[in-house]
Coordinates of C-alpha atoms and ligand atoms in Angstrom, one line a residue:
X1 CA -48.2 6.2 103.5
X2 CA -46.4 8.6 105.8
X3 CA -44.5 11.3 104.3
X4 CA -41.3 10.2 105.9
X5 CA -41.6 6.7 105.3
X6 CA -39.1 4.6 103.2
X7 CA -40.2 3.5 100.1
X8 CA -38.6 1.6 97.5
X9 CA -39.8 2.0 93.9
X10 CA -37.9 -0.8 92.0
X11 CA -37.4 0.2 88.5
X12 CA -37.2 3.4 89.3
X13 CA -35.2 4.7 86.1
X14 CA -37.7 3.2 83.5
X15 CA -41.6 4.9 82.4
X16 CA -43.5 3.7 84.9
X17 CA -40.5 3.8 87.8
X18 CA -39.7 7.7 87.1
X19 CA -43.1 8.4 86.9
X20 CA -44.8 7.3 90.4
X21 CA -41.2 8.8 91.8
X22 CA -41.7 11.8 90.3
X23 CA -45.7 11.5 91.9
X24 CA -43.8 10.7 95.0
X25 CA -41.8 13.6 95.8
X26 CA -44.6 15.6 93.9
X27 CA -46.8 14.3 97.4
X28 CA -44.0 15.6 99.7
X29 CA -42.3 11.9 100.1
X30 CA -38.9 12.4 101.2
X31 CA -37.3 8.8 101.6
X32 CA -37.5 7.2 98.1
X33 CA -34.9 4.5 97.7
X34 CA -34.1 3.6 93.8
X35 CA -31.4 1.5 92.7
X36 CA -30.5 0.9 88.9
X37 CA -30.0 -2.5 87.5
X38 CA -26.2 -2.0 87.5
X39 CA -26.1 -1.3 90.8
X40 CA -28.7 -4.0 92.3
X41 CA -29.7 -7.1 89.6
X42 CA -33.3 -8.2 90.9
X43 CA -33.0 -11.6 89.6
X44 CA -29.9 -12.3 92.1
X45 CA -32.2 -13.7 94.8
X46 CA -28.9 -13.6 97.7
X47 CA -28.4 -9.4 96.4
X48 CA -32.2 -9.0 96.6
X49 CA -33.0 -10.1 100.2
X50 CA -30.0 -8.8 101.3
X51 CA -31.2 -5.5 99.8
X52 CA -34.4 -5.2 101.4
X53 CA -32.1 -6.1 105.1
X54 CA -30.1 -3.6 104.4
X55 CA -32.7 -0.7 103.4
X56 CA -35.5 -2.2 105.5
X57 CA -38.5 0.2 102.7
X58 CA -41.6 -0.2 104.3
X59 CA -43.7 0.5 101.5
X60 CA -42.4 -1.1 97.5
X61 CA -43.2 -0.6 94.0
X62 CA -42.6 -3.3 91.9
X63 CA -42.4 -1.2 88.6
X64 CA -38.7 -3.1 87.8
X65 CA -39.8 -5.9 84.9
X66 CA -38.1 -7.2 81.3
X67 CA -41.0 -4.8 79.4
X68 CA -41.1 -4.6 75.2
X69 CA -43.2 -4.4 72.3
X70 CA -45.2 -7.4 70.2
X71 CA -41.8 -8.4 68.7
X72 CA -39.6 -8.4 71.7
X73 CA -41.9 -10.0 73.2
X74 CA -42.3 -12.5 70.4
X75 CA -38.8 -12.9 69.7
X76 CA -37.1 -13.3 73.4
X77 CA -40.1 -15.4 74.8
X78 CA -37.1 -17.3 77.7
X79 CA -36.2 -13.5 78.8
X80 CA -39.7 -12.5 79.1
X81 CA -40.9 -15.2 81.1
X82 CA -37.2 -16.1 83.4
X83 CA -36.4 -12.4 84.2
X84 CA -40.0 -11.6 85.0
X85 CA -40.3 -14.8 87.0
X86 CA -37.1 -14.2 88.9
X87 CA -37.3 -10.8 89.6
X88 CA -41.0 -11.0 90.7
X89 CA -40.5 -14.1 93.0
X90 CA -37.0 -12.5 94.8
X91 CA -38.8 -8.9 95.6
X92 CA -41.9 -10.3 96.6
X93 CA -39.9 -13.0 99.0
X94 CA -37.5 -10.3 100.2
X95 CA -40.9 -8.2 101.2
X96 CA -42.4 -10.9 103.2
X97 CA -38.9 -11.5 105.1
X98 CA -38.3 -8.2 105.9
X99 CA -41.7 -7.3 107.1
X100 CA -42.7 -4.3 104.0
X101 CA -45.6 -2.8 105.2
X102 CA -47.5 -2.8 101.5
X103 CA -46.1 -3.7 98.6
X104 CA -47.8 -3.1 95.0
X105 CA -47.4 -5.4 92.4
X106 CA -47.8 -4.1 88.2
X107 CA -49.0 -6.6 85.6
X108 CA -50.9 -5.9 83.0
X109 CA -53.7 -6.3 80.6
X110 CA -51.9 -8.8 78.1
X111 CA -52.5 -11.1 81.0
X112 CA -56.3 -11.7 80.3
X113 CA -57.7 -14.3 77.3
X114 CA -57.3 -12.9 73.8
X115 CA -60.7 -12.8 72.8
X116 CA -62.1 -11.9 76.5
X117 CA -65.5 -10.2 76.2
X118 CA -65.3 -6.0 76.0
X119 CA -64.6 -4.4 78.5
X120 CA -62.6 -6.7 80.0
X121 CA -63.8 -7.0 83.9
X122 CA -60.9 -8.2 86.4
X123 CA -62.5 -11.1 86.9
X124 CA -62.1 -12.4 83.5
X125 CA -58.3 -13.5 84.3
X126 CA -58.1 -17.3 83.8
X127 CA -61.3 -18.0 81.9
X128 CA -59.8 -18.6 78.3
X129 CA -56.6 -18.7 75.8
X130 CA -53.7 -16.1 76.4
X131 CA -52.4 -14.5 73.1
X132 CA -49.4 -16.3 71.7
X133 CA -47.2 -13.2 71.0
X134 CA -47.1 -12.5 74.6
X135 CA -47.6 -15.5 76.7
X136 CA -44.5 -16.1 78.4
X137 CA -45.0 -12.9 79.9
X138 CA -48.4 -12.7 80.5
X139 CA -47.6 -16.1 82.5
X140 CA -45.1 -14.6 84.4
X141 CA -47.5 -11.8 85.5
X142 CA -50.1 -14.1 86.7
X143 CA -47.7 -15.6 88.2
X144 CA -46.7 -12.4 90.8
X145 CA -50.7 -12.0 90.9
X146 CA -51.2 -15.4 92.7
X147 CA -47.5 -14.9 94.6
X148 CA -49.0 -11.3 95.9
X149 CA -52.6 -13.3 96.7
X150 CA -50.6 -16.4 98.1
X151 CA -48.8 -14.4 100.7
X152 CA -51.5 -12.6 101.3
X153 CA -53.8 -15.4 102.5
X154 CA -50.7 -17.6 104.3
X155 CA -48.9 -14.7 106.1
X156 CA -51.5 -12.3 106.1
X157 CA -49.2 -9.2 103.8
X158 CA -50.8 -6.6 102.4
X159 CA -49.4 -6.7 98.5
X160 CA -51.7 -5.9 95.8
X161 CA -51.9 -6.4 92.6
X162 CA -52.7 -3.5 89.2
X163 CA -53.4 -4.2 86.0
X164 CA -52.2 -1.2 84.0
X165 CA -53.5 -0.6 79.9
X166 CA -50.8 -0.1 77.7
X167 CA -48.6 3.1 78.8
X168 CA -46.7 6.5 76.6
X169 CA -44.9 9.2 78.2
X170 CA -41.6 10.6 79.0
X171 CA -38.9 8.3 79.8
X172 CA -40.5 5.6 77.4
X173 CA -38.3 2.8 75.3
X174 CA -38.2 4.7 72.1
X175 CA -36.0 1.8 70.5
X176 CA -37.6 1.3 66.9
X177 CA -37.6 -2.5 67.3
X178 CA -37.9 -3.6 70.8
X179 CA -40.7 -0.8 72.3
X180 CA -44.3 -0.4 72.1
X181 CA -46.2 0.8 69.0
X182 CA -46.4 4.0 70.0
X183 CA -42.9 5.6 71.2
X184 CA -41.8 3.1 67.8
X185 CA -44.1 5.2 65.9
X186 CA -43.0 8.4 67.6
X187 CA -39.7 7.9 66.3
X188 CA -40.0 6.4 63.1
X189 CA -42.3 9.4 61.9
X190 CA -39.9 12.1 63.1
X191 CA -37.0 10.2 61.7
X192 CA -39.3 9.9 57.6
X193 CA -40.0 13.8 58.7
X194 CA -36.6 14.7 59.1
X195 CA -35.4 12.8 56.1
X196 CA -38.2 13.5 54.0
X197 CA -39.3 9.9 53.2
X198 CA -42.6 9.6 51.4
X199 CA -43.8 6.3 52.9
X200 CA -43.4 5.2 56.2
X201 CA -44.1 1.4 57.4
X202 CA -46.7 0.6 60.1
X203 CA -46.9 -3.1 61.9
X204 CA -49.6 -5.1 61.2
X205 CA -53.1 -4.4 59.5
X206 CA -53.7 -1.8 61.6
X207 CA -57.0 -3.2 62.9
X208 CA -55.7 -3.7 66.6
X209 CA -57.6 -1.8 69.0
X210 CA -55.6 -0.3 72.0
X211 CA -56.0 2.2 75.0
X212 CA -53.0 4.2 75.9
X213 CA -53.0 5.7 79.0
X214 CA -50.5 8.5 80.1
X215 CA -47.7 7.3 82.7
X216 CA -48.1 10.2 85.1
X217 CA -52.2 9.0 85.6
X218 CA -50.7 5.5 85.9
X219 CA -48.5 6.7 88.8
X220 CA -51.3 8.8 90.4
X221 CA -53.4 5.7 90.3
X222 CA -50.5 3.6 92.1
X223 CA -50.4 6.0 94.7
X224 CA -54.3 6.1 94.9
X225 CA -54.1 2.5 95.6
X226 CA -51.2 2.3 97.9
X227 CA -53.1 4.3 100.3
X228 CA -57.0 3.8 99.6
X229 CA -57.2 -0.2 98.6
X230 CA -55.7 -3.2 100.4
X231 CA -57.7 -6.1 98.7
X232 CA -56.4 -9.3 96.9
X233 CA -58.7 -8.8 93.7
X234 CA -56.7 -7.4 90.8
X235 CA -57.7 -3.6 90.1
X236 CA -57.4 -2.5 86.2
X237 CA -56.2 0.7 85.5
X238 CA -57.2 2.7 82.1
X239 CA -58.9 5.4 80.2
X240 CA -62.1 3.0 79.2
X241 CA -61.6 4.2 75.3
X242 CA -59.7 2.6 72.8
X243 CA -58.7 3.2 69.3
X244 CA -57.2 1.5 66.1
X245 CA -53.8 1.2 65.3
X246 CA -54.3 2.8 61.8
X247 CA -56.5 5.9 63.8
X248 CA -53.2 6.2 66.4
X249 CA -50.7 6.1 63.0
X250 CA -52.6 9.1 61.5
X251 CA -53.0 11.0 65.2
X252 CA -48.8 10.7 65.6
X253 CA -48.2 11.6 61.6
X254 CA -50.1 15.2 62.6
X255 CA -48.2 15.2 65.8
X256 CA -44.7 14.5 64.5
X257 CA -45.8 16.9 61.5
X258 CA -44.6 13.8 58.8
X259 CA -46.9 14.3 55.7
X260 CA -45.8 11.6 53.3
X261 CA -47.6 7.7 53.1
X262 CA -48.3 5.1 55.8
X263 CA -47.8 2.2 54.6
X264 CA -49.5 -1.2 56.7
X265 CA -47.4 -4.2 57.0
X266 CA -49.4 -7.4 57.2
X267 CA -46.4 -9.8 57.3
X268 CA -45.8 -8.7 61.4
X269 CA -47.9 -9.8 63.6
X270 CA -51.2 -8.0 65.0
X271 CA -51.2 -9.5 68.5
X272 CA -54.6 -9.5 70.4
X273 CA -57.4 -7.4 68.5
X274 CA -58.5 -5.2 71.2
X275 CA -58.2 -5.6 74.6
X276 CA -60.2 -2.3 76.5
X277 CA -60.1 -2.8 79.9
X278 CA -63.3 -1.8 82.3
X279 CA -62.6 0.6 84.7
X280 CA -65.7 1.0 86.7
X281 CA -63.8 -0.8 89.9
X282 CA -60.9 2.4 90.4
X283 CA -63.5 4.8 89.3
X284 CA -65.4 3.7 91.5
X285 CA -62.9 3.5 94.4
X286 CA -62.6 6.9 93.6
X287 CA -59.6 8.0 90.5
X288 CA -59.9 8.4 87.5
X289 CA -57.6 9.4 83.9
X290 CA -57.2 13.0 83.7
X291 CA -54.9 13.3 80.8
X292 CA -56.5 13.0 77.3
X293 CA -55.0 11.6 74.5
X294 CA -53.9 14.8 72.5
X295 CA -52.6 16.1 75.7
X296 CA -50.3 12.9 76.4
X297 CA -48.9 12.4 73.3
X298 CA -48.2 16.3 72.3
X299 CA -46.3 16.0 75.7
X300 CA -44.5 12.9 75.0
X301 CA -43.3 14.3 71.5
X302 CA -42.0 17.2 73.0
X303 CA -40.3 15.0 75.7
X304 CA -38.8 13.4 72.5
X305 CA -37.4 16.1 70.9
X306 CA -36.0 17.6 73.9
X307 CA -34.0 14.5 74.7
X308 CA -32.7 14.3 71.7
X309 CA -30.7 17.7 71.7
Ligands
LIG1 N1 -45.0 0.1 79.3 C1 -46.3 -0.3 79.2 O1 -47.0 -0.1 78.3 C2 -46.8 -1.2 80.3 C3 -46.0 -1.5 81.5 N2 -46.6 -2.3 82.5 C4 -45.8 -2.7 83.6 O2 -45.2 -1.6 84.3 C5 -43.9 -2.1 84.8 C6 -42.8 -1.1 84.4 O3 -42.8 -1.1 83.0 P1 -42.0 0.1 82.2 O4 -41.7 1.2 83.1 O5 -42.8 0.3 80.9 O6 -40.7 -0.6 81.8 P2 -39.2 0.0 81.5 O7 -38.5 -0.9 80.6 O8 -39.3 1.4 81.1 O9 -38.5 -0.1 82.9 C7 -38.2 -1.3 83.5 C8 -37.3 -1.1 84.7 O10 -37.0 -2.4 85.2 C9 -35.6 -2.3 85.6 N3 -35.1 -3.7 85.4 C10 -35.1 -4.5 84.4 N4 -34.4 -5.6 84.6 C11 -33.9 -5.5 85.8 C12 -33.0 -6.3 86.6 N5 -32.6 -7.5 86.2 N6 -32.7 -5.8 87.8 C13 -33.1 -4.6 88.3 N7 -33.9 -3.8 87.6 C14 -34.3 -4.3 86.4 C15 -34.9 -1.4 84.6 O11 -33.8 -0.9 85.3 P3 -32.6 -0.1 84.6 O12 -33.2 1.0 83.8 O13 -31.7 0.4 85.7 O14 -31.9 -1.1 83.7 C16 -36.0 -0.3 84.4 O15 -35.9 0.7 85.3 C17 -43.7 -3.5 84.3 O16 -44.1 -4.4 85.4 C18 -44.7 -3.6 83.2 O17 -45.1 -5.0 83.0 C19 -47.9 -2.7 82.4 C20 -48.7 -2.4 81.3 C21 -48.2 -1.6 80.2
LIG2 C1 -48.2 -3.5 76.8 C2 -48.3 -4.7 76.0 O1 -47.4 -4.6 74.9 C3 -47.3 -5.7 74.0 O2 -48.5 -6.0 73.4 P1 -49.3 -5.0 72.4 O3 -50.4 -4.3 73.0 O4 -49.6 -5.9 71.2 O5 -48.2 -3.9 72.1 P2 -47.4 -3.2 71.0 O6 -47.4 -1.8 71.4 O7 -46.1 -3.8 70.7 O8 -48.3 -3.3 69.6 C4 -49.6 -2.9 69.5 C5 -50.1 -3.0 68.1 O9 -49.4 -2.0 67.3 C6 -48.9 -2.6 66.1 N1 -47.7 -1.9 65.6 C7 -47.7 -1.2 64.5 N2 -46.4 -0.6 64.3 C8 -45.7 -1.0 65.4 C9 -44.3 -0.7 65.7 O10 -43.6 -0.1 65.1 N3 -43.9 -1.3 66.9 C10 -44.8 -2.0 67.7 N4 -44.3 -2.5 68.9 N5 -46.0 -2.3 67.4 C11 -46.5 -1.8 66.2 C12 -48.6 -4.1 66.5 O11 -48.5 -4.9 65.4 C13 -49.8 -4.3 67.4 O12 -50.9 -4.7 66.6 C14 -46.9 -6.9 74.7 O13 -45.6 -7.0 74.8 C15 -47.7 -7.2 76.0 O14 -46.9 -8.1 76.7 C16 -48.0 -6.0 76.8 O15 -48.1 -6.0 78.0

């Protein structure tokens, strides 16, 4: 990727978006082209292709999706799956017409079987039963998977295809209902602290397993792969080490500073019980997570706070 080449990082305003810009002009890239969903709806296939006309990137990220927690997920299944559908479908069509150079597709790891065996290698996709909280959306994604293979093997484009491990850091859906566990828990913990609740109410049994993985390493790995890997196969991208839901509760309790009760919630749902991706194909290639845990998440608090002032 040339330092002067136009690139196009769709969804450029949300976690993942802001981040691989922010990687971007870290690098020295001076033509990055953004557009907010105002200003250009991705599921209007006419606005889309006339988009990529007008701009002509050469190289896109597709980090523009409909993106929640278990419960958004769970409770707007026809969004998840028609947004995520459309918008994949009209960016990755508007590539091939307009000749991108490389485009990279994000999916994720909810798009392997819920009980796959630990780690979970990339070629585990399509062997078993999806999760039910998240299926429409984990359809959708293997849907831009075999669209990015597709016109890969027809036309000959170079799009590929990351599966990223569940993401934290700054710019993050902090929205108690709709995000992920951990900006939710961010906020609900500073929130008891501030009002000095003694209990505070956590999802679930707290069994889960998950592996978080700090958004700037995401977006270092993106750009990793848009210049070193050019292959159909899916490529995971995580830290390799997971932990419980009730172990990441009492990690953001000591980093918010709350000191009263967490309180487990059976009645919501748990979602898949661990799902540690194996990373031994990008370490291999030659990156690997730099940020740890602590690290991350004292960051992303203090992210938090700031933009709260
Ligand atoms: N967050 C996570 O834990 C994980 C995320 N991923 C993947 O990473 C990618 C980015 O996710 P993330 O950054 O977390 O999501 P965010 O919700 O933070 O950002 C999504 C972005 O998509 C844009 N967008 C949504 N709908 C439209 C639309 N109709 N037209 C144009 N743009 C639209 C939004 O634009 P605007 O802000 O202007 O409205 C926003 O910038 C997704 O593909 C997701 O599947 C994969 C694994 C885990
Ligand atoms: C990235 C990934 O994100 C989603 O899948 P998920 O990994 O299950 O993500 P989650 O962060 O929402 O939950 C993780 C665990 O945490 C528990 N939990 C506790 N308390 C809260 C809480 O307050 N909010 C949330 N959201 N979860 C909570 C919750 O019950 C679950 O056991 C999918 O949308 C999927 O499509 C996807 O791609």
């Amino acid at each position: 990727m040339e330092l002067s080449a136009k690139i196009y990082v769709a969804g450029g305003r949300g976690l993942v978006g802001s981040a691989i810009i922010r990687k971007l002009r870290h690098n020295g890239c001076a033509h990055i082209i953004e557009r907010s969903s105002k200003m250009l709806d991705l599921r209007d296939q006419a606005a889309t292709l006339s988009f990529f006309r007008n701009e002509q990137p050469e190289y896109v990220f597709v980090a523009a999706a409909k993106v929640g927690g278990i419960l958004a997920n769970n409770t707007y299944p026809a969004d998840f799956i028609y947004d995520n559908l459309i918008m994949e479908t009209n960016m990755i069509h508007a590539a091939h017409e307009t000749g991108v150079k490389k485009m990279l597709f994000l999916g994720s790891s909810c798009i392997y079987p819920k009980f796959a065996p630990q780690p979970i290698k990339e070629e585990y996709l399509l062997t078993g039963e999806l999760e039910p909280t998240n299926e429409p959306y984990a359809i959708a994604k293997i849907a831009g998977i075999k669209l990015c293979q597709a016109y890969r093997k027809q036309y000959g484009d170079n799009f590929i295809s990351v599966m990223p491990t569940n993401l934290y850091g700054i710019n993050d859906n902090f929205d108690l209902e709709g995000a992920h566990v951990l900006p939710a828990l961010i906020r609900r913990f500073h929130e008891a602290k501030q009002r000095g609740d003694s209990a505070v109410s956590v999802w679930g049994t707290g069994t889960p397993r998950r592996e978080f993985l700090y958004v700037d390493d995401l977006a270092e790995a993106c750009c990793f792969l848009m210049e070193h890997y050019d292959d159909s196969d899916i490529v995971n991208i995580g830290t390799g080490s997971d932990i419980t839901i009730v172990e990441l509760a009492h990690l953001l309790a000591k980093v918010t500073g709350y000191q009263g009760d967490i309180v487990f919630d059976p009645t919501k749902p748990d979602g898949t019980p661990v799902k540690r991706l194996d990373v031994s194909k990008i370490n291999q290639l030659g990156w690997q997570a730099k940020t740890s845990l602590a690290d991350g998440l004292a960051t992303t608090y203090r992210w938090f706070c700031e933009s709260k002032k």
